[in-house]
Every structure is written in C-alpha cells, then in structure tokens.
CSV table of C-alpha atoms and ligand atoms in Angstrom, one decimal:
chain,number,residue,atom,x,y,z
A,1,MET,CA,39.2,12.1,4.6
A,2,HIS,CA,40.6,13.4,1.3
A,3,PRO,CA,37.6,14.1,-1.0
A,4,LEU,CA,39.1,11.8,-3.7
A,5,ALA,CA,39.4,9.0,-1.2
A,6,GLN,CA,35.8,9.4,-0.4
A,7,ARG,CA,34.8,9.2,-4.0
A,8,ILE,CA,37.1,6.2,-4.6
A,9,GLN,CA,35.3,4.5,-1.7
A,10,GLN,CA,32.1,5.0,-3.5
A,11,LYS,CA,33.6,3.3,-6.6
A,12,ASP,CA,33.9,6.5,-8.7
A,13,GLU,CA,36.3,5.4,-11.5
A,14,ARG,CA,37.0,9.0,-12.6
A,15,ALA,CA,38.1,9.8,-9.0
A,16,LEU,CA,40.5,6.8,-9.1
A,17,ALA,CA,42.0,8.1,-12.4
A,18,LYS,CA,42.3,11.6,-10.9
A,19,ALA,CA,43.9,10.3,-7.7
A,20,ILE,CA,46.5,8.3,-9.7
A,21,THR,CA,47.4,11.4,-11.7
A,22,LEU,CA,47.7,13.4,-8.5
A,23,ALA,CA,50.0,10.8,-7.1
A,24,GLU,CA,52.1,10.7,-10.2
A,25,ASN,CA,52.4,14.4,-10.4
A,26,ASN,CA,53.3,14.7,-6.8
A,27,GLY,CA,50.4,17.0,-6.1
A,28,GLU,CA,50.4,19.2,-3.0
A,29,ASP,CA,47.9,17.1,-1.1
A,30,LYS,CA,49.3,13.7,-2.2
A,31,LEU,CA,50.3,12.6,1.3
A,32,GLU,CA,46.9,13.5,2.6
A,33,LEU,CA,45.3,11.4,-0.1
A,34,LEU,CA,47.5,8.4,0.5
A,35,LYS,CA,46.9,8.6,4.2
A,36,SER,CA,43.1,8.5,3.7
A,37,ILE,CA,43.5,5.7,1.2
A,38,TYR,CA,45.7,3.4,3.2
A,39,PRO,CA,43.1,2.0,5.6
A,40,LEU,CA,40.6,1.6,2.7
A,41,GLN,CA,42.8,-1.1,1.0
A,42,LYS,CA,41.0,-4.4,0.8
A,43,GLY,CA,43.9,-6.8,0.2
A,44,ALA,CA,43.7,-7.5,-3.5
A,45,HIS,CA,46.2,-10.1,-4.9
A,46,TRP,CA,49.0,-8.0,-6.3
A,47,ILE,CA,50.6,-9.8,-9.2
A,48,GLY,CA,53.8,-8.8,-11.0
A,49,ILE,CA,54.4,-9.9,-14.6
A,50,THR,CA,57.8,-9.4,-15.9
A,51,GLY,CA,60.0,-10.6,-18.8
A,52,SER,CA,61.9,-9.4,-21.9
A,53,PRO,CA,60.2,-7.1,-24.4
A,54,GLY,CA,58.1,-9.3,-26.7
A,55,ALA,CA,57.9,-12.2,-24.3
A,56,GLY,CA,54.2,-12.0,-24.4
A,57,LYS,CA,53.5,-10.2,-21.1
A,58,SER,CA,50.7,-8.0,-22.5
A,59,SER,CA,49.1,-10.9,-24.3
A,60,LEU,CA,49.1,-12.9,-21.1
A,61,VAL,CA,47.7,-10.0,-19.1
A,62,ASN,CA,45.0,-9.5,-21.7
A,63,ARG,CA,44.0,-13.2,-21.5
A,64,LEU,CA,44.2,-13.3,-17.8
A,65,ILE,CA,41.8,-10.3,-17.6
A,66,SER,CA,39.3,-12.3,-19.7
A,67,PHE,CA,39.8,-15.4,-17.6
A,68,LEU,CA,39.3,-13.6,-14.3
A,69,ARG,CA,36.3,-11.7,-15.6
A,70,LYS,CA,34.6,-15.0,-16.4
A,71,LYS,CA,35.1,-15.9,-12.8
A,72,GLU,CA,33.4,-12.6,-11.9
A,73,MET,CA,36.6,-11.1,-10.5
A,74,THR,CA,37.5,-7.5,-11.1
A,75,VAL,CA,40.9,-6.6,-12.4
A,76,ALA,CA,43.1,-3.5,-12.5
A,77,VAL,CA,46.3,-3.4,-14.6
A,78,VAL,CA,49.3,-1.1,-14.2
A,79,ALA,CA,51.5,-1.2,-17.3
A,80,VAL,CA,54.9,0.2,-16.6
A,81,ASP,CA,56.8,0.7,-19.8
A,82,PRO,CA,60.2,2.3,-19.4
A,83,THR,CA,60.7,2.6,-23.1
A,84,SER,CA,60.3,6.0,-24.7
A,85,PRO,CA,56.7,6.8,-25.8
A,86,PHE,CA,58.3,7.6,-29.2
A,87,SER,CA,59.5,4.0,-29.7
A,88,GLY,CA,55.9,3.4,-30.6
A,89,GLY,CA,55.0,-0.1,-32.0
A,90,SER,CA,54.5,-2.4,-29.1
A,91,ILE,CA,52.7,0.2,-27.0
A,92,LEU,CA,50.2,0.7,-29.7
A,93,GLY,CA,49.9,-3.0,-30.1
A,94,ASP,CA,49.2,-3.5,-26.5
A,95,ARG,CA,46.6,-0.7,-26.6
A,96,VAL,CA,44.8,-2.4,-29.5
A,97,ARG,CA,44.7,-5.7,-27.7
A,98,MET,CA,43.6,-4.2,-24.5
A,99,ALA,CA,40.8,-2.4,-26.2
A,100,ASP,CA,38.5,-5.3,-25.6
A,101,HIS,CA,38.4,-4.4,-21.9
A,102,PHE,CA,38.1,-0.6,-22.1
A,103,THR,CA,34.3,-0.6,-21.9
A,104,ASP,CA,34.1,-3.1,-19.1
A,105,PRO,CA,33.6,-1.4,-15.7
A,106,GLY,CA,35.2,-4.4,-13.9
A,107,VAL,CA,38.5,-3.6,-15.6
A,108,PHE,CA,40.7,-0.6,-15.1
A,109,ILE,CA,43.9,-0.2,-17.1
A,110,ARG,CA,46.6,2.4,-16.5
A,111,SER,CA,49.9,3.0,-18.1
A,112,MET,CA,52.6,4.6,-16.0
A,113,GLY,CA,55.0,7.2,-17.4
A,114,THR,CA,58.7,7.1,-16.6
A,115,ARG,CA,58.3,10.2,-14.4
A,116,GLY,CA,60.7,10.9,-11.6
A,117,SER,CA,64.1,9.7,-10.5
A,118,LEU,CA,65.3,8.4,-7.1
A,119,GLY,CA,63.0,5.4,-7.3
A,120,GLY,CA,60.1,7.7,-8.4
A,121,LEU,CA,58.7,5.1,-10.8
A,122,SER,CA,58.5,2.3,-8.3
A,123,ARG,CA,57.1,4.7,-5.8
A,124,SER,CA,54.3,6.0,-8.0
A,125,THR,CA,53.6,2.5,-9.2
A,126,LYS,CA,53.1,1.4,-5.6
A,127,GLU,CA,50.9,4.3,-4.9
A,128,THR,CA,48.8,3.5,-8.0
A,129,VAL,CA,48.4,-0.1,-6.8
A,130,ARG,CA,47.3,1.1,-3.4
A,131,LEU,CA,44.7,3.4,-4.9
A,132,MET,CA,43.4,0.5,-7.1
A,133,ASP,CA,43.3,-1.7,-4.0
A,134,ALA,CA,41.3,0.8,-2.1
A,135,TYR,CA,38.9,1.1,-5.0
A,136,GLY,CA,38.3,-2.6,-4.5
A,137,PHE,CA,39.6,-4.6,-7.5
A,138,ASP,CA,40.1,-8.3,-6.7
A,139,VAL,CA,43.3,-8.7,-8.7
A,140,ILE,CA,45.9,-6.1,-9.6
A,141,LEU,CA,48.3,-7.0,-12.4
A,142,ILE,CA,51.6,-5.1,-12.7
A,143,GLU,CA,53.3,-5.5,-16.1
A,144,THR,CA,56.9,-4.4,-16.4
A,145,VAL,CA,59.8,-5.1,-18.7
A,146,GLY,CA,62.4,-7.0,-16.7
A,147,VAL,CA,65.5,-4.9,-17.2
A,148,GLY,CA,67.0,-2.4,-14.6
A,149,GLN,CA,66.9,-1.9,-10.9
A,150,SER,CA,63.8,0.2,-10.9
A,151,GLU,CA,61.9,-2.8,-12.5
A,152,LEU,CA,63.3,-5.1,-9.8
A,153,ASP,CA,62.0,-2.6,-7.2
A,154,ILE,CA,58.6,-2.6,-8.8
A,155,MET,CA,58.4,-6.3,-8.7
A,156,LYS,CA,59.3,-6.4,-5.1
A,157,LEU,CA,56.0,-4.7,-4.3
A,158,ALA,CA,53.9,-7.6,-5.8
A,159,ASP,CA,52.7,-10.5,-3.7
A,160,SER,CA,53.4,-12.9,-6.5
A,161,VAL,CA,55.9,-12.4,-9.4
A,162,ALA,CA,55.5,-14.3,-12.6
A,163,VAL,CA,58.5,-14.3,-14.9
A,164,VAL,CA,57.6,-14.8,-18.6
A,165,LEU,CA,60.2,-16.6,-20.7
A,166,ASN,CA,60.3,-17.9,-24.2
A,167,PRO,CA,61.8,-21.0,-25.7
A,168,GLY,CA,64.8,-20.4,-27.9
A,169,SER,CA,65.5,-17.0,-26.5
A,170,GLY,CA,68.4,-17.4,-24.2
A,171,ASP,CA,66.3,-15.6,-21.6
A,172,VAL,CA,67.3,-17.7,-18.6
A,173,VAL,CA,70.9,-16.4,-18.5
A,174,GLN,CA,69.6,-12.8,-18.7
A,175,VAL,CA,67.1,-13.4,-15.9
A,176,PHE,CA,69.7,-15.0,-13.8
A,177,LYS,CA,72.2,-12.1,-14.3
A,178,ALA,CA,69.5,-9.5,-13.7
A,179,GLY,CA,68.7,-11.0,-10.2
A,180,ILE,CA,65.2,-11.8,-11.3
A,181,MET,CA,65.6,-15.5,-10.4
A,182,GLU,CA,65.6,-14.5,-6.7
A,183,ILE,CA,62.3,-12.7,-6.9
A,184,ALA,CA,60.5,-15.1,-9.2
A,185,ASP,CA,57.5,-16.9,-7.6
A,186,LEU,CA,56.6,-18.8,-10.8
A,187,PHE,CA,57.7,-19.1,-14.4
A,188,ALA,CA,55.4,-18.9,-17.4
A,189,VAL,CA,57.1,-20.5,-20.4
A,190,ASN,CA,55.1,-18.6,-23.0
A,191,LYS,CA,55.1,-19.3,-26.7
A,192,ALA,CA,55.1,-22.9,-25.8
A,193,ASP,CA,54.1,-23.5,-29.4
A,194,MET,CA,57.6,-22.6,-30.5
A,195,PRO,CA,60.5,-25.1,-30.6
A,196,GLY,CA,62.9,-25.4,-27.6
A,197,VAL,CA,60.5,-25.9,-24.7
A,198,PRO,CA,62.2,-29.0,-23.2
A,199,LYS,CA,65.6,-27.2,-23.2
A,200,LEU,CA,64.2,-24.1,-21.6
A,201,LEU,CA,62.4,-26.2,-18.9
A,202,ALA,CA,65.7,-27.9,-18.1
A,203,GLU,CA,67.5,-24.6,-17.9
A,204,ILE,CA,65.0,-23.2,-15.5
A,205,GLU,CA,65.1,-26.2,-13.3
A,206,ALA,CA,68.9,-26.1,-13.2
A,207,MET,CA,68.8,-22.4,-12.2
A,208,LEU,CA,66.3,-23.1,-9.5
A,209,ASP,CA,68.5,-25.8,-8.1
A,210,LEU,CA,71.2,-23.2,-7.8
A,211,VAL,CA,69.1,-20.3,-6.4
A,212,LYS,CA,66.2,-21.9,-4.6
A,213,HIS,CA,67.7,-25.1,-3.3
A,214,ASP,CA,67.3,-24.2,0.3
A,215,SER,CA,64.0,-22.4,0.0
A,216,PRO,CA,60.8,-24.0,1.3
A,217,TYR,CA,59.0,-22.8,-1.8
A,218,ARG,CA,60.1,-23.9,-5.2
A,219,PRO,CA,58.6,-21.7,-8.0
A,220,PRO,CA,56.5,-23.8,-10.4
A,221,VAL,CA,56.8,-23.6,-14.1
A,222,VAL,CA,53.7,-23.4,-16.3
A,223,GLN,CA,53.5,-23.5,-20.1
A,224,THR,CA,51.3,-21.0,-21.8
A,225,ILE,CA,50.4,-20.1,-25.4
A,226,SER,CA,48.7,-16.7,-24.8
A,227,THR,CA,47.8,-16.3,-28.5
A,228,GLU,CA,45.7,-19.5,-28.3
A,229,ASN,CA,44.5,-19.0,-24.7
A,230,ILE,CA,46.3,-22.1,-23.5
A,231,GLY,CA,47.6,-22.5,-20.0
A,232,LEU,CA,45.7,-19.7,-18.3
A,233,GLU,CA,44.0,-22.0,-15.9
A,234,GLU,CA,47.3,-23.5,-14.8
A,235,LEU,CA,48.9,-20.0,-14.5
A,236,TRP,CA,46.0,-18.8,-12.3
A,237,ASN,CA,46.1,-21.9,-10.2
A,238,ALA,CA,49.9,-21.5,-9.6
A,239,LEU,CA,49.3,-17.9,-8.6
A,240,CYS,CA,46.7,-18.9,-6.1
A,241,VAL,CA,48.9,-21.7,-4.7
A,242,HIS,CA,51.6,-19.1,-4.2
A,243,ARG,CA,49.2,-16.7,-2.4
A,244,ASP,CA,48.1,-19.5,-0.1
A,245,TYR,CA,51.8,-20.3,0.6
A,246,LEU,CA,52.4,-16.6,1.5
A,247,ASN,CA,49.5,-16.6,3.9
A,248,LYS,CA,50.2,-20.0,5.6
A,249,SER,CA,54.0,-19.6,5.9
A,250,GLY,CA,53.9,-16.1,7.2
A,251,GLU,CA,56.2,-15.0,4.4
A,252,GLY,CA,53.5,-12.7,3.0
A,253,LYS,CA,53.4,-10.8,6.2
A,254,GLU,CA,57.1,-10.6,6.3
A,255,ARG,CA,57.3,-9.3,2.7
A,256,LYS,CA,54.6,-6.7,3.4
A,257,LEU,CA,56.5,-5.4,6.4
A,258,SER,CA,59.8,-5.1,4.7
A,259,ASN,CA,58.0,-3.3,1.8
A,260,LEU,CA,56.4,-0.9,4.3
A,261,LYS,CA,59.8,-0.2,5.8
A,262,ARG,CA,61.2,0.6,2.4
A,263,GLU,CA,58.2,2.7,1.6
A,264,VAL,CA,58.7,4.9,4.7
A,265,MET,CA,62.4,5.4,3.7
A,266,GLU,CA,61.4,6.2,0.2
A,267,VAL,CA,58.9,8.8,1.3
A,268,VAL,CA,61.4,10.4,3.7
A,269,GLN,CA,64.1,10.5,1.0
A,270,HIS,CA,61.7,12.0,-1.5
A,271,GLU,CA,60.3,14.6,0.9
A,272,ILE,CA,63.8,15.7,1.9
A,273,TYR,CA,64.9,15.9,-1.7
A,274,GLN,CA,61.9,18.0,-2.6
A,275,GLU,CA,62.4,20.4,0.3
A,276,VAL,CA,66.1,20.9,-0.5
A,277,TRP,CA,65.4,21.3,-4.1
A,278,LYS,CA,62.7,24.0,-3.5
A,279,ASN,CA,65.0,25.8,-1.1
A,280,GLU,CA,67.9,25.8,-3.6
A,281,GLN,CA,65.6,27.0,-6.3
A,282,LYS,CA,64.6,29.9,-4.1
A,283,ASN,CA,68.2,30.7,-3.4
A,284,GLY,CA,68.9,30.6,-7.2
A,285,PHE,CA,71.4,27.8,-6.8
A,286,SER,CA,74.0,30.1,-5.3
A,287,TRP,CA,76.8,27.6,-5.5
A,288,LEU,CA,76.5,27.3,-9.3
A,289,ALA,CA,78.7,30.4,-9.9
A,290,ASP,CA,81.4,28.9,-7.6
A,291,LEU,CA,81.3,25.7,-9.6
A,292,GLU,CA,81.6,27.6,-12.8
A,293,SER,CA,84.6,29.6,-11.6
A,294,GLY,CA,86.1,26.4,-10.1
A,295,THR,CA,86.3,27.7,-6.5
A,296,THR,CA,84.2,24.8,-5.3
A,297,ASP,CA,83.5,21.2,-6.2
A,298,PRO,CA,80.2,19.3,-6.3
A,299,TYR,CA,80.9,17.5,-3.0
A,300,THR,CA,81.6,20.6,-1.1
A,301,ALA,CA,78.6,22.3,-2.6
A,302,ALA,CA,76.4,19.3,-1.6
A,303,GLU,CA,77.9,19.2,1.9
A,304,HIS,CA,77.0,22.9,2.4
A,305,ILE,CA,73.4,22.2,1.3
A,306,LEU,CA,73.1,19.3,3.7
A,307,LYS,CA,74.5,21.3,6.6
A,308,GLY,CA,72.2,24.1,5.8
A,309,ARG,CA,69.3,21.7,5.9
A,310,LEU,CA,70.3,20.4,9.3
A,311,GLN,CA,70.6,23.9,10.7
A,312,PRO,CA,68.2,26.0,8.8
A,313,ALA,CA,68.6,29.1,11.1
A,314,ASP,CA,69.1,32.1,8.9
A,315,GLY,CA,68.9,30.7,5.4
A,316,LYS,CA,72.5,31.9,4.7
A,317,GLN,CA,75.2,29.7,3.2
A,318,LYS,CA,77.4,28.3,5.9
B,401,GDP,N1,53.6,-17.9,-31.2
B,401,GDP,C1,53.3,-17.2,-30.1
B,401,GDP,N2,53.3,-15.8,-30.2
B,401,GDP,C2,53.0,-15.2,-29.1
B,401,GDP,C3,52.5,-15.8,-27.9
B,401,GDP,N3,52.3,-14.9,-27.0
B,401,GDP,C4,52.5,-13.7,-27.5
B,401,GDP,N4,52.9,-13.8,-28.8
B,401,GDP,C5,53.3,-12.8,-29.7
B,401,GDP,O1,54.5,-12.1,-29.3
B,401,GDP,C6,54.5,-10.7,-29.6
B,401,GDP,C7,54.8,-9.9,-28.4
B,401,GDP,O2,53.7,-10.0,-27.5
B,401,GDP,P1,53.4,-8.9,-26.3
B,401,GDP,O3,52.3,-9.5,-25.5
B,401,GDP,O4,53.2,-7.6,-26.9
B,401,GDP,O5,54.8,-9.0,-25.5
B,401,GDP,P2,55.3,-8.0,-24.3
B,401,GDP,O6,56.3,-7.1,-24.9
B,401,GDP,O7,56.0,-9.0,-23.4
B,401,GDP,O8,54.1,-7.4,-23.7
B,401,GDP,C8,53.1,-10.5,-30.2
B,401,GDP,O9,53.2,-10.4,-31.6
B,401,GDP,C9,52.3,-11.6,-29.8
B,401,GDP,O10,51.2,-11.9,-30.7
B,401,GDP,C10,52.5,-17.2,-27.9
B,401,GDP,O11,52.1,-17.9,-26.9
B,401,GDP,N5,52.9,-17.9,-29.0
B,402,MG,MG1,53.8,-5.3,-23.2
C-alpha cells in the first residue's frame, strides 16, 4: 500500500492534503497511490452543486456544511473555480465565509486549480473526491460554475447534481443551452427572497416537461434563501430522496459503471499523452524545424509521432 494511503486510512488530514497535491501535480507514484486508495473508498454521497457565478453556490455549500455538521455528518468540499485566481473578489468572499469551518476537523475544504488540459481538471477533481471518500467523509460537495464542457464532465462524476438558479436572471435558458438540464437531479431556486420566483418555477417545469418527460425520475425544485438559512432541510431531503432513487432503481450502479469506463479511457489517454510528450521532449521536437521551413504540416508531424509510438523500435523518425 502507498504510504499516503495508509496514513489516509488512519485519518491523517495532512496526508490527505498531500495526496491531493500529488494527484494534482501528476506525481510519479500517482497511479500507485490511486490504486491503494480505490478499495478504501467508503461510498460517500457525492453531490455536485453548479450554477452561474453569483447564484449562491458557495453560500449554499457553507450553510449545507453547518446543517450536516449538526447532524454529526462529516463533510468535504471541492471548490472548482475555472476563473483566473487574479479575478479576485468572489474567491476571497468564499474564503471568508468558509472560514467558520476551517478549524472543524469534521470539515475539509479544497480548491482546485485549473491545471491541465485534456480533461485534466475533471480527472484531478475525480481523484480528489476519491481520496476524500477513502478518508471517510460522509458527504462530498463539489462546487463548480456551470459553464463549459469540463464543468459538465465534473458534474457527471457526482451521484446527485443540484443546479442553483436565481429568479429574474434568465438562467433557465442558459442552463438549457449548456446541456445542464439533462444532468440536473434537482433544482435549488436560491435567492427566493427576490422577485420573480413564480415565473422561474414555471420556466423550470416547462423545461422539465421537454427534457425529462419520459424519465422515471423528475427532478424536484426546492426554494432556498441561503443568506437566511432557509430551505436547507428541503434541499437535503431532496438530495437523500435522489440517492434512494439511485440505489433502488439501479441507476446509481449504471452511472458508476459508465463513469468508471470513462475514467479508464481518461487515464489511458493521459498516460499515452505523457509518454509521447516526454519522448518528443527528449528528441528536441525534431519536427519543429520542418514546420518552420514549411516542409511538413502539423498533421503529417502528428502522424509520424503516432506511428513512432506504435513501433518504437529504434527511436528514429519514420
Ligand atoms: N438576497 C439573497 N442573496 C443571496 C442569497 N444567497 C446568496 N446571496 C448573495 O449572492 C452573492 C453571491 O453568492 P455566492 O455564494 O458567492 O455565489 P457563487 O458565485 O454561486 O458561489 C453573495 O453576495 C451572497 O451574499 C439569497 O438567498 N438571497
Ligand atoms: Mg462560489
């Protein structure tokens, strides 16, 4: 067993933090670590929370943490923020609000960088969640801004996805266009203290009629006011109902398996990419000069590299 895995099993929080960093940085022994961690997972409830910037995701996460702690459940949070760390404001705001929980050993909060391409972010998020699960948190909250494809991929790894919407924001059309409607397991109409709630509720139901009309599970809609701690009980109940549905219907198992399949493909893709990149680095990107002089094109160069990988006999260009 990887030494960090052993320490995580003994509930060493520093080892957990270290392991997450190792995974994020693609450390040499990362696969060894993940292999040791995999069977240690305890089956926490993985909950994705997504929505536009400013929708109140962090406020909800913060309230949900307090709510769950009162029920003596332990909570880990992965905050995935694709915005630049230099854009400032909201990140700092989140940090200040989250500060209540920093000294609580039953809470573990981690922000993910935007490191890596080729699905790198969703992959390291998944690895982080697995590490947290192995440590033994009861609930793992994954907060991410609902924008691009990588955020959609991140949401697919959750058992339950809560989409946070605000009245008067025109969010529903955005959510529909972004393909988030399909992966939503419940809607939180947050800022329910603001005008426009009935209109938003009607819009959500109309979209659900379109997207989920033949699905055996219809995502419920709960109203929340996270600044006033209202609606948390309903939100939590809806999440638990969804989890029961996943278990009873067999859909949970199905989802897990298709996630595992994707994960295997992601690891293979990544490992091949790393290997090729290392090799090309060693060869000093020999095709670069040909590109510069115009005697080759990117596609021919890529083809050569791939052929070379499939027949790596003499290391020479073919
Ligand atoms: N009026 C009102 N404001 C809220 C509510 N929830 C969050 N906010 C405010 O909305 C802003 C954005 O919240 P935040 O949690 O950072 O949003 P995030 O970007 O989705 O994480 C903050 O100023 C919150 O105080 C709510 O239920 N009602
Ligand atoms: Mg936030």
